[in-house]
Coordinates of N, CA and C in Angstrom, one line a residue:
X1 N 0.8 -1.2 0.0 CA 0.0 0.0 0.0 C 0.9 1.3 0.0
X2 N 1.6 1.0 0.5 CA 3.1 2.7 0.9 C 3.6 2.8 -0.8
X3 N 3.7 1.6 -1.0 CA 4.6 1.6 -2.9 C 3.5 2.6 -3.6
X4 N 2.1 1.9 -3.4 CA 1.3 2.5 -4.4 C 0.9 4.1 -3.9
X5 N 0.6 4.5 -3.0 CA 1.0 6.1 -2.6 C 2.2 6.4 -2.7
X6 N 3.0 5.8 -2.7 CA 4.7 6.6 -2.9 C 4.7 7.0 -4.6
X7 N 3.9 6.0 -5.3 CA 4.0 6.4 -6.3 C 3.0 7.4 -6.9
X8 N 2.0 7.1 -6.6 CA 1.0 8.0 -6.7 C 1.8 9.6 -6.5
X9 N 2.1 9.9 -5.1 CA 3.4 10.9 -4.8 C 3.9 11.3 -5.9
X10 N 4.4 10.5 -6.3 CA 5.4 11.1 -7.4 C 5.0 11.4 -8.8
X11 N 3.9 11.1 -9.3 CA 3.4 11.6 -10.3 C 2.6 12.3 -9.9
X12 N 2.1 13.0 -9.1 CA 1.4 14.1 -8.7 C 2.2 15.2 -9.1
X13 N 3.6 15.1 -8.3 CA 5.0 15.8 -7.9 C 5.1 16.4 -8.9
X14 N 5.2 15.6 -10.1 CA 5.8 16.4 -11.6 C 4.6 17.2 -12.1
X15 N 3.3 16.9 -11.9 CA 2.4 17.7 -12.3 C 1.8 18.8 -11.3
X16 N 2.4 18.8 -10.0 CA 2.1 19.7 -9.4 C 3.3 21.0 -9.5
X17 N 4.1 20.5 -9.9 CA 5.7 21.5 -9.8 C 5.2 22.0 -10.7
X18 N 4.5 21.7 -12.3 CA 4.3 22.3 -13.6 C 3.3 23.3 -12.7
X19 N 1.9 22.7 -12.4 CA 1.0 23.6 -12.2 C 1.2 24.4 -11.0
X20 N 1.8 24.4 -10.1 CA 2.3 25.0 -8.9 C 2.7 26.7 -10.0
X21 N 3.9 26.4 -10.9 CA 4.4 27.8 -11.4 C 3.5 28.2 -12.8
X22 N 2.5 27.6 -12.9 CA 1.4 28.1 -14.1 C 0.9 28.7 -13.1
X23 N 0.2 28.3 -11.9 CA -0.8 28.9 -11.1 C -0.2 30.3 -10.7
X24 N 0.9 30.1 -10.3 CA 1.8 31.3 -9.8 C 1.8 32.4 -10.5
X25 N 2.0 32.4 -11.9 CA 1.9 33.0 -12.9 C 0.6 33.3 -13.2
X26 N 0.0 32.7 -12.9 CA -1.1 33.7 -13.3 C -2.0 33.9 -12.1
X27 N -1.7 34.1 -10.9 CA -2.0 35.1 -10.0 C -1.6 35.9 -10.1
X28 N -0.2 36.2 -10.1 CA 0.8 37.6 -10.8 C -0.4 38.1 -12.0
X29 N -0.3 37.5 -13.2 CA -1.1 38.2 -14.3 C -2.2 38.9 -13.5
X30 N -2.8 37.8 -12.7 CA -4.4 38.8 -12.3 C -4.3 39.9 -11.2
X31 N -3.2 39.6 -10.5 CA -3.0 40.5 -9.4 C -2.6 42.1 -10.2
X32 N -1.5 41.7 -11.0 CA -1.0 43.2 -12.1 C -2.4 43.7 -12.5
X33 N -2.8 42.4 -13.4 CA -4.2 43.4 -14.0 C -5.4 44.0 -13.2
X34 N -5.3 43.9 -11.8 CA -6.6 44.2 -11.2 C -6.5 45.6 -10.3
X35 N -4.4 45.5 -10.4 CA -3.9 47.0 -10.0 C -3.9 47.6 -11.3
X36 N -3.7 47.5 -12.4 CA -4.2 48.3 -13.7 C -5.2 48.7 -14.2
X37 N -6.8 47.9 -13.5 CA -7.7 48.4 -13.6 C -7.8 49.8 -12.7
X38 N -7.5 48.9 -11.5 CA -8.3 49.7 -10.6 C -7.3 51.7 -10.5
X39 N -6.1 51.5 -11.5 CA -5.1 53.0 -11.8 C -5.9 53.3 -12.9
X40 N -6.2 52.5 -13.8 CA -6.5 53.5 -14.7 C -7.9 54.3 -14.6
X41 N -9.1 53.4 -13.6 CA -10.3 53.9 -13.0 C -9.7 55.1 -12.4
X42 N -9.5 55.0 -11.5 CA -9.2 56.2 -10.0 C -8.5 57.8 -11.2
X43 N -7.1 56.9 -12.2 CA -6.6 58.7 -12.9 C -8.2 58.8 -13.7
X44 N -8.6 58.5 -14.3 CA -9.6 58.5 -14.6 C -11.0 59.1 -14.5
X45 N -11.1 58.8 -13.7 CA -12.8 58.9 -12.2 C -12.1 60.6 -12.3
X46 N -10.6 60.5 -11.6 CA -10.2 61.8 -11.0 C -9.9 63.4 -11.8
X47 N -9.2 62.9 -12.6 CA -8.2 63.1 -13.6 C -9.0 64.1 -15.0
X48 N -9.7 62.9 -15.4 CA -10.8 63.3 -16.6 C -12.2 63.0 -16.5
X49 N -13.0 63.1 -15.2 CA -14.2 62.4 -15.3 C -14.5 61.7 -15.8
X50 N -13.8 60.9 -16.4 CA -14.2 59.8 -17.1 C -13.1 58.4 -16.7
X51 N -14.4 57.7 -15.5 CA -14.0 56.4 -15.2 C -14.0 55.3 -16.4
X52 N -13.3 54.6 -15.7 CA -12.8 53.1 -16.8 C -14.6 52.2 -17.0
X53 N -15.3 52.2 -17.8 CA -16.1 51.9 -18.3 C -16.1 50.2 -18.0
X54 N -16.8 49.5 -16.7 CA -16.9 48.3 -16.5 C -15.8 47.9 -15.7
X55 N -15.3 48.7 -15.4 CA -14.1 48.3 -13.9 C -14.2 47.6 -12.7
X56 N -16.4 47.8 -12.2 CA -16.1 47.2 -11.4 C -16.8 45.8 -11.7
X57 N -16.6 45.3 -12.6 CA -17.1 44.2 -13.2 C -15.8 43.6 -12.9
X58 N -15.2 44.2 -14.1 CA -13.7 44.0 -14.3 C -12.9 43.3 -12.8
X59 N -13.2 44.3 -11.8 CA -12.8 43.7 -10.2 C -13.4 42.2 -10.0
X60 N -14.5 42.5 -10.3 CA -15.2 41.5 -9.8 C -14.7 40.3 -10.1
X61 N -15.0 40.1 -11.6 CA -14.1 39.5 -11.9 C -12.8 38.5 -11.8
X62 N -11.7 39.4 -11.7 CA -10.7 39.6 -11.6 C -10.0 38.7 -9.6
X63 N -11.4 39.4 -8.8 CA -10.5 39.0 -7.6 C -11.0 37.7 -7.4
X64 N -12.5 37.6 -7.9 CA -12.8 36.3 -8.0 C -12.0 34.5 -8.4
X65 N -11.4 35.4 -9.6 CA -10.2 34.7 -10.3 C -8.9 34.3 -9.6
X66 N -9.0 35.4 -9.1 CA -7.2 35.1 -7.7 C -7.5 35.0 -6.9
X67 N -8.7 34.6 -6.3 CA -9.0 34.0 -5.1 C -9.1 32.5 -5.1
X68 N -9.8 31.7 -6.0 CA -9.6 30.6 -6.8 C -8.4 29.9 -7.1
X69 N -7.4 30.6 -8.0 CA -6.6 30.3 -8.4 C -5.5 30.1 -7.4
X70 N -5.3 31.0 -5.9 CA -4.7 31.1 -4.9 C -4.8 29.9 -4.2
X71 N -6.5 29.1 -4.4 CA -6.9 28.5 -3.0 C -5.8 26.8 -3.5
X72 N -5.4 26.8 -4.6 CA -4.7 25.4 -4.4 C -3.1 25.8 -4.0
X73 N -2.6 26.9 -4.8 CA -1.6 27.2 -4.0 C -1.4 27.4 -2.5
X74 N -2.2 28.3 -1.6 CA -2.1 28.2 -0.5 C -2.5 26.5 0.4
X75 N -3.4 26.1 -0.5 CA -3.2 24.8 0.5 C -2.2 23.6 -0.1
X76 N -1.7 23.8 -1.0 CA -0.4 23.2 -0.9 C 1.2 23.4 0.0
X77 N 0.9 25.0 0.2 CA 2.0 25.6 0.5 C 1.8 25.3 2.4
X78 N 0.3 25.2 3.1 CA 0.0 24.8 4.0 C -0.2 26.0 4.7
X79 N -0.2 27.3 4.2 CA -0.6 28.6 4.3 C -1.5 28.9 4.9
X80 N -3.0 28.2 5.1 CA -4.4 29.0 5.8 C -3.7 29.5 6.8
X81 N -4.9 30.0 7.4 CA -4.8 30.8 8.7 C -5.6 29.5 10.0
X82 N -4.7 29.2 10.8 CA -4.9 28.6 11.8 C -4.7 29.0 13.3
X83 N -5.8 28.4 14.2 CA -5.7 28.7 15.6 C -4.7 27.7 16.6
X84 N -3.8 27.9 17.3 CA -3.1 27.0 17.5 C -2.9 27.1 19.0
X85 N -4.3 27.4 19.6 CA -4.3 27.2 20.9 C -4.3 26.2 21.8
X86 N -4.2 25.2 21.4 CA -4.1 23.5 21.9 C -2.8 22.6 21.2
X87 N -2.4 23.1 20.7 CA -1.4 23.0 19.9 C -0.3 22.1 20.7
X88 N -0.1 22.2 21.2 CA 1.3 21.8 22.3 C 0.9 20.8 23.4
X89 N -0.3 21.2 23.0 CA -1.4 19.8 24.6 C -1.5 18.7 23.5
X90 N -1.9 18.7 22.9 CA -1.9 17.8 22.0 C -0.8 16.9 21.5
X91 N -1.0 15.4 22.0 CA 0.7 14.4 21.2 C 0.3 14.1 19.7
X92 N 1.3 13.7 19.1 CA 1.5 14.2 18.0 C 1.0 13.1 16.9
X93 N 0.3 11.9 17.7 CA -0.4 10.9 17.0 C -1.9 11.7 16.6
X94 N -2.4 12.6 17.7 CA -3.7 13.3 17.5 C -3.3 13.9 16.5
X95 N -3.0 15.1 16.3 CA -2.1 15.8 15.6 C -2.1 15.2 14.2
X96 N -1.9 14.6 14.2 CA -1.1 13.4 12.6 C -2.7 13.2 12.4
X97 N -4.2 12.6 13.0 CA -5.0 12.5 12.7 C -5.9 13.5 12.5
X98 N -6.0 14.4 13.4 CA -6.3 15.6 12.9 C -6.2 15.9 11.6
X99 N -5.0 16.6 11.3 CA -5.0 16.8 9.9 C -5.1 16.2 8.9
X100 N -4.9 14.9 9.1 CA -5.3 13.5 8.4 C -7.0 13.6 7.9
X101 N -7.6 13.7 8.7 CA -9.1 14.6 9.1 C -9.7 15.5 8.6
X102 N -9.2 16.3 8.8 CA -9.5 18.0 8.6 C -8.6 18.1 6.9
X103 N -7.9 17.2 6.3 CA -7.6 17.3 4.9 C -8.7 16.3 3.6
X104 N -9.1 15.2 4.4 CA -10.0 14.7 3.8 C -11.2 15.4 3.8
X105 N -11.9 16.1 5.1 CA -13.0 16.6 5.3 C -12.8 18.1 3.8
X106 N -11.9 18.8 4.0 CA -12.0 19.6 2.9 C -11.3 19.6 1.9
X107 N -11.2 18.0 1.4 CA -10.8 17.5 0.0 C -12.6 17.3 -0.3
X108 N -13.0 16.2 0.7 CA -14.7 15.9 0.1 C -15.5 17.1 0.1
X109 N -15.4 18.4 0.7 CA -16.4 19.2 0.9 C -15.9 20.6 -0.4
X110 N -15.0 20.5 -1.1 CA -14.0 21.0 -2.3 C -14.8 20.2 -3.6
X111 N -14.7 18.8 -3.2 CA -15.1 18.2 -4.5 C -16.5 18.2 -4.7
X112 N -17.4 18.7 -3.9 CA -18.7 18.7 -4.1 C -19.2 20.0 -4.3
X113 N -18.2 21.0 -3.7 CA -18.8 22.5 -3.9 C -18.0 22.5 -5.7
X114 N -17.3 21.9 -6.1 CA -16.8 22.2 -7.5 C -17.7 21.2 -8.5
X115 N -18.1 19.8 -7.8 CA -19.4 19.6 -8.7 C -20.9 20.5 -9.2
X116 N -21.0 21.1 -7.7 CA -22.0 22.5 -7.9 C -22.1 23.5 -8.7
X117 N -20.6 23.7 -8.9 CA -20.3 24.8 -9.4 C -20.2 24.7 -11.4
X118 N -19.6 23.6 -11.5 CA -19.8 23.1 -13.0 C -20.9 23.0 -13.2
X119 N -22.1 22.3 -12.6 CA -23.3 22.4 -13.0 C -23.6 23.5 -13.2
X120 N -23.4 24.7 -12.3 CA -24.2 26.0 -12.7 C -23.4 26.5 -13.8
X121 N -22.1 26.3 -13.9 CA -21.1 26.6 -15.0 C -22.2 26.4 -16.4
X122 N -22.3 24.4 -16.4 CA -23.4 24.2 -17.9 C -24.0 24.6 -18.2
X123 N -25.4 24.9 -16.9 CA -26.6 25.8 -16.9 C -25.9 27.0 -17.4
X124 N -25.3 28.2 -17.0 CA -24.9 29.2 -17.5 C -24.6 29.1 -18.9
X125 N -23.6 28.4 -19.4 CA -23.7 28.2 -20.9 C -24.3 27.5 -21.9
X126 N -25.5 27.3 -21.2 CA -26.8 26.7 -22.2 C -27.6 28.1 -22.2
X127 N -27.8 29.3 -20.8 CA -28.8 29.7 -21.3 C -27.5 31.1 -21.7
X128 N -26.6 30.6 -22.3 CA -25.7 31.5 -22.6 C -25.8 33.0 -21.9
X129 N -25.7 33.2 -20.6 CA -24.9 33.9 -19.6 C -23.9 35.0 -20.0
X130 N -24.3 36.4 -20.0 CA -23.2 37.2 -20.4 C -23.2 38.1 -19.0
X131 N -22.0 38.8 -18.9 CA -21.8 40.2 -17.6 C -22.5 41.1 -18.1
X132 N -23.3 41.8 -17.2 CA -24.4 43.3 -17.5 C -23.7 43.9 -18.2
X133 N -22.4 44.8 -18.1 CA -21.5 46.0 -18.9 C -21.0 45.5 -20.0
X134 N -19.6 44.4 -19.8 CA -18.9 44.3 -20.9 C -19.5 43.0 -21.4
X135 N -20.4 42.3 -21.4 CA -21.0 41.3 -21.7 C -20.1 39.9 -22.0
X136 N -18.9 39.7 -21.0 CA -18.3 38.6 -21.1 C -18.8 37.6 -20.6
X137 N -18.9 36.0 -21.6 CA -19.5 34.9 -20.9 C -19.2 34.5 -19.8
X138 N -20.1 34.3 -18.8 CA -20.1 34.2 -17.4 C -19.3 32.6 -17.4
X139 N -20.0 32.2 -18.0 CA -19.3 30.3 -18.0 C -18.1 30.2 -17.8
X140 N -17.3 31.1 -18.4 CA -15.8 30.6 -18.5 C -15.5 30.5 -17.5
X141 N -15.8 31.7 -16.3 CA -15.4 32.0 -15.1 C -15.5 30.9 -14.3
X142 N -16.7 30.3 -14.1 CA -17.3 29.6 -13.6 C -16.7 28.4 -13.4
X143 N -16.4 27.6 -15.1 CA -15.7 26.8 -15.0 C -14.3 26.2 -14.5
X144 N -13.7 27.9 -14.4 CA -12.2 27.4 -13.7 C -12.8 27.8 -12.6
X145 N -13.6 28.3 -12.4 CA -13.9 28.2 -10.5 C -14.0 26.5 -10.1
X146 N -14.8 25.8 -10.9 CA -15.2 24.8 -10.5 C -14.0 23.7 -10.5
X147 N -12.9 24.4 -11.9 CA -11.6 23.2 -11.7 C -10.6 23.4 -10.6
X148 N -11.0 24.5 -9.8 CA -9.8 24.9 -9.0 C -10.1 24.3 -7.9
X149 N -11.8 24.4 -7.9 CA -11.9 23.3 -6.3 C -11.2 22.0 -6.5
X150 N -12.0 21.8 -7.4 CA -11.0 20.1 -7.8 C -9.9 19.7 -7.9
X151 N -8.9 20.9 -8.2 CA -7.1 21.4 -8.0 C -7.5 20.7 -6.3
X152 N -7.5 21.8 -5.7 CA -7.5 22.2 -4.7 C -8.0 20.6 -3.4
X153 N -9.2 20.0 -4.1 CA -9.4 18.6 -3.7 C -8.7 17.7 -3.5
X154 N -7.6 17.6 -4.6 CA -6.9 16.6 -5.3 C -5.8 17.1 -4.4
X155 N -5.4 18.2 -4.3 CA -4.4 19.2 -3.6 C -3.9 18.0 -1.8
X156 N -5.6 18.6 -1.6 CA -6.0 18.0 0.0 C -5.4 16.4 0.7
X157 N -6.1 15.5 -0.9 CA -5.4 14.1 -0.6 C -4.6 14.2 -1.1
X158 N -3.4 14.6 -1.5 CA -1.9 14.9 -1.9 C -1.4 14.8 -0.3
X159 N -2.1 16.0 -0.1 CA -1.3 16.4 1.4 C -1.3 14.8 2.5
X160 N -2.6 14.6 2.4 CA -3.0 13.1 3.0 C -1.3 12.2 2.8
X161 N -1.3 12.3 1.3 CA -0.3 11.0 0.9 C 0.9 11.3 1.8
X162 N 1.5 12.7 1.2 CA 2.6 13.1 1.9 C 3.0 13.3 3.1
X163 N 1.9 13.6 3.7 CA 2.1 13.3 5.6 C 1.6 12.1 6.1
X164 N 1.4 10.9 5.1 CA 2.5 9.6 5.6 C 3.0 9.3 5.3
X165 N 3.5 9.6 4.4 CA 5.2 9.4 3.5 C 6.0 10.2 4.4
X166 N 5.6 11.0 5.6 CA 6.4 12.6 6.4 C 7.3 12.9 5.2
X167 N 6.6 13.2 4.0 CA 7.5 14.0 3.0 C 7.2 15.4 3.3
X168 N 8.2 16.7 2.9 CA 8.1 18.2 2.8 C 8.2 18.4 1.7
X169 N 7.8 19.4 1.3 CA 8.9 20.1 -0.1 C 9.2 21.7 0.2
X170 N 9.8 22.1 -0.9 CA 9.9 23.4 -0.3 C 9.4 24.0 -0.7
X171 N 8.4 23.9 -1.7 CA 7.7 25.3 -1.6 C 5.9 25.1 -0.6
X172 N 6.4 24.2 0.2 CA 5.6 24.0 1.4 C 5.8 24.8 2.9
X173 N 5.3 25.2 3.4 CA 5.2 25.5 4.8 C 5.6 24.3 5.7
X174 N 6.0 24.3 7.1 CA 6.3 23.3 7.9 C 4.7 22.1 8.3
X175 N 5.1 21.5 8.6 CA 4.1 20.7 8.9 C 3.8 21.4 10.6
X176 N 2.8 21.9 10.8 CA 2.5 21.8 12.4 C 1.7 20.8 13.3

């Protein structure tokens, strides 16, 4: 059983190292473009009365996209924000199952909010779905919303594998 997760492990590895720096990359892109929106609105708005036409769509958009896109990165990297007031009362078998736990619970509760979400994704591009201002198809969005949960799922039992293999990497956070 260890061989067949060790291996499993390792072909994740090569496809998560690719997508780890695509994802990277284009948080950068959306993060630049959402500070370019929001400069050319404000000289704009200020400047020439004349705001950026669909900007806050454009936001909307936009943070929606790097919030998504972020959520497999930070839970690979082991990043959330956690309370760690028991932390130390706790031996380290609990601990190991805890997160053991609490990684399955939101790998399964990931893969069903991103089944949700493709559904509304289809629905949206059957009754072909546009944005009120700049009338971009709503679907597209939707769709990578829905593949990021499933990143992000797949992410969760990764983590599973590798914290019983007690493997790290580095562009992970410490295990606590």
């Amino acid at each position: 059983m260890k061989n067949l997760l060790s291996i499993g492990v390792q072909c994740w590895e090569w496809f998560a190292q690719h997508l780890y720096h695509l994802f990277s990359l284009f948080a950068c892109i959306q993060l630049a473009a959402l500070m370019l929106v929001t400069c050319i609105d404000v000289v704009g708005r200020y400047l020439f009365s004349s705001p950026l036409v669909g900007s806050v769509e454009l936001t909307e958009i936009l943070l929606g996209s790097l919030i998504f896109t972020s959520l497999p990165l930070v839970t690979w990297r082991k990043e959330h924000i956690s309370v760690d007031l028991m932390e130390g009362m706790l031996p380290k078998q609990i601990r190991s199952l805890r997160d053991i736990l609490f990684n399955l619970a939101i790998s399964i509760s990931l893969f069903a909010i991103g089944t949700k979400v493709w559904s509304l994704a289809t629905r949206s591009h059957r009754y072909e779905e546009i944005s009120e201002y700049l009338e971009i198809p709503v679907y597209y969005l939707t769709y990578f919303l829905a593949i990021t949960c499933w990143l992000t799922s797949v992410t969760c039992l990764v983590l599973i594998g590798t914290h019983l293999l007690n493997k790290n990497y580095p562009t992970q956070g410490t295990s606590q």
